[in-house]
Amino acid sequence: GFSTTATVAASGIPPDQARLVGLSVTTTYLVAGGGTTLVAETTVTNGTQSRLHSNLTLGTYLQPGGSVNDVVVHYLRHGERSRARAHGTLWSTTEGWIAVASGNAGPALTIVSSDSHARMMCGDMGLLGVHPFISSEIDLVPGGTQTSTTYIAVARDLDEARAYRPLVGTALPMADA
């Protein structure tokens, strides 16, 4: 895997955004499951002098099989629901798991959040395909950190995509220091 870090520096920042100097976001990408699962672990560190209240959002466009044709989105909301692609914009709130499949056969792309309080939604953006996103609320005191983990997997089929549901609310194990 690899990591990338972005930190807000004082040089070149507009005066109205100076309060963000010291804010840092690090994302570590790991590949697991024989290359079928991407794990993105994101840590926000509040290096500013004031409390930080914001959102960290990961947005995706999924086109299983490289096409938006015959796409069905499956998600949890008081049980499993599914919806065929609709032309236009239609959003649904989910409970931590989304799978996007091409019809009822073939691979399914699934997204799971480790943050049990994250807001996950799947939007159908019509001609652009299904647009799942995860948004986690951030509320950090100066020096505080918050980490969330997102799993994005290519499952063989919808049944295998359902096997990722137990990861909802599960962070990666921490390595011993």
XYZ file of C-alpha atoms in Angstrom:
177
model
C 0.000 0.000 0.000
C 0.916 3.645 0.050
C 0.005 6.788 1.969
C -0.488 10.384 0.972
C -0.712 13.370 3.306
C -1.945 16.901 2.684
C -1.379 19.619 5.284
C -2.640 23.191 5.043
C 0.371 25.533 5.148
C 0.383 29.282 5.791
C 2.019 30.291 2.504
C -0.423 31.246 -0.216
C -3.568 30.575 1.771
C -6.321 33.231 1.536
C -6.775 35.205 4.784
C -10.357 33.965 5.250
C -9.021 30.386 5.412
C -6.063 31.026 7.743
C -7.903 29.198 10.537
C -7.221 25.952 8.633
C -3.414 26.218 8.823
C -2.181 22.993 10.431
C -5.131 20.836 9.349
C -3.812 17.532 7.980
C -5.451 14.642 6.129
C -3.597 11.360 5.573
C -5.040 8.545 3.472
C -3.445 5.116 3.374
C -4.468 2.790 0.569
C -4.071 -0.961 1.004
C -5.020 -3.748 -1.377
C -6.353 -6.948 0.171
C -8.273 -10.063 -0.822
C -5.975 -11.005 -3.679
C -6.369 -7.548 -5.196
C -10.170 -7.447 -5.096
C -10.494 -5.099 -2.117
C -9.228 -1.555 -1.726
C -8.998 -0.375 1.873
C -8.781 3.394 2.307
C -7.961 4.503 5.844
C -8.245 8.270 6.298
C -7.015 10.180 9.353
C -7.814 13.839 9.946
C -5.535 15.640 12.411
C -6.535 19.011 13.784
C -3.244 20.888 14.018
C -5.060 24.210 14.229
C -5.589 26.345 17.308
C -9.376 25.964 17.329
C -12.062 23.298 17.317
C -12.739 21.789 13.893
C -16.289 20.849 12.955
C -16.662 19.604 9.392
C -17.366 16.548 7.218
C -15.031 14.114 5.478
C -16.649 12.767 2.311
C -15.657 10.029 -0.130
C -17.652 10.032 -3.365
C -17.580 7.386 -6.090
C -19.112 6.650 -9.487
C -19.583 2.917 -10.015
C -20.146 1.219 -13.345
C -19.831 -2.558 -12.904
C -18.696 -4.147 -16.142
C -17.824 -0.663 -17.441
C -21.404 0.320 -18.197
C -24.393 1.929 -16.494
C -26.799 -0.291 -18.438
C -28.882 -2.738 -16.359
C -27.279 -1.521 -13.112
C -29.062 -2.354 -9.862
C -28.076 -0.756 -6.560
C -28.539 -2.799 -3.373
C -28.351 -1.212 0.062
C -29.368 -1.632 3.671
C -32.198 0.491 5.024
C -34.396 -1.362 7.499
C -33.416 -4.537 5.640
C -31.992 -4.956 2.165
C -33.486 -2.926 -0.645
C -32.672 -2.745 -4.316
C -33.444 -0.315 -7.075
C -32.822 -0.306 -10.801
C -31.090 2.706 -12.277
C -33.446 5.631 -12.787
C -32.835 8.406 -15.257
C -32.349 11.525 -13.211
C -31.228 12.061 -9.662
C -32.633 9.880 -6.900
C -30.923 9.566 -3.481
C -31.330 6.931 -0.764
C -29.861 6.884 2.724
C -28.248 3.572 3.663
C -27.035 1.791 6.793
C -23.350 1.303 6.029
C -23.388 -1.079 3.026
C -23.955 -0.515 -0.691
C -23.492 -2.933 -3.589
C -23.812 -2.030 -7.244
C -24.322 -4.886 -9.679
C -24.905 -5.211 -13.385
C -28.285 -6.924 -13.394
C -28.477 -9.957 -11.105
C -25.441 -11.771 -12.489
C -21.756 -11.000 -12.645
C -19.530 -8.892 -10.417
C -20.855 -6.506 -7.804
C -18.933 -3.509 -6.493
C -19.504 -3.009 -2.777
C -18.665 -0.205 -0.347
C -18.637 -0.535 3.433
C -17.763 2.095 6.050
C -15.994 1.403 9.342
C -17.697 4.435 10.858
C -21.020 3.219 12.228
C -22.109 6.877 12.465
C -21.146 7.759 8.896
C -23.864 8.910 6.561
C -23.891 6.665 3.500
C -26.066 7.489 0.546
C -26.427 6.089 -2.908
C -27.508 8.414 -5.634
C -28.526 7.454 -9.111
C -27.105 10.088 -11.366
C -28.937 8.895 -14.479
C -26.578 8.626 -17.424
C -23.525 8.821 -15.142
C -24.316 5.736 -13.083
C -24.746 5.078 -9.376
C -22.931 7.515 -7.108
C -22.439 6.086 -3.581
C -20.816 8.344 -1.031
C -19.809 8.231 2.601
C -19.739 11.326 4.777
C -18.362 11.266 8.321
C -18.870 14.124 10.724
C -15.649 15.500 12.172
C -15.596 17.301 15.510
C -12.028 17.662 16.753
C -10.391 19.709 19.497
C -6.934 21.153 18.716
C -4.485 18.246 18.430
C -7.296 15.700 18.032
C -7.439 12.998 15.351
C -10.197 10.938 13.779
C -9.755 7.883 11.569
C -12.250 6.142 9.337
C -11.827 3.126 7.103
C -13.675 2.475 3.862
C -13.678 -0.890 2.100
C -14.330 -0.971 -1.657
C -14.468 -4.473 -3.076
C -15.109 -6.263 -6.334
C -17.214 -9.271 -5.386
C -17.896 -12.183 -7.724
C -21.628 -11.689 -7.290
C -24.216 -10.133 -5.017
C -24.033 -12.968 -2.484
C -20.293 -12.379 -2.043
C -20.930 -8.618 -1.764
C -23.343 -9.351 1.100
C -20.488 -11.120 2.932
C -18.897 -7.674 3.457
C -21.790 -6.475 5.652
C -20.119 -7.552 8.949
C -17.421 -4.929 8.257
C -19.916 -2.102 8.896
C -18.514 -0.230 11.892
C -15.239 -2.239 11.899
C -11.911 -0.396 11.781
C -8.611 -1.953 10.774
C -6.720 -3.512 13.702
C -4.022 -1.188 15.008
C -0.438 -2.401 14.716
C 1.590 -2.624 17.926
C 3.818 0.427 18.348
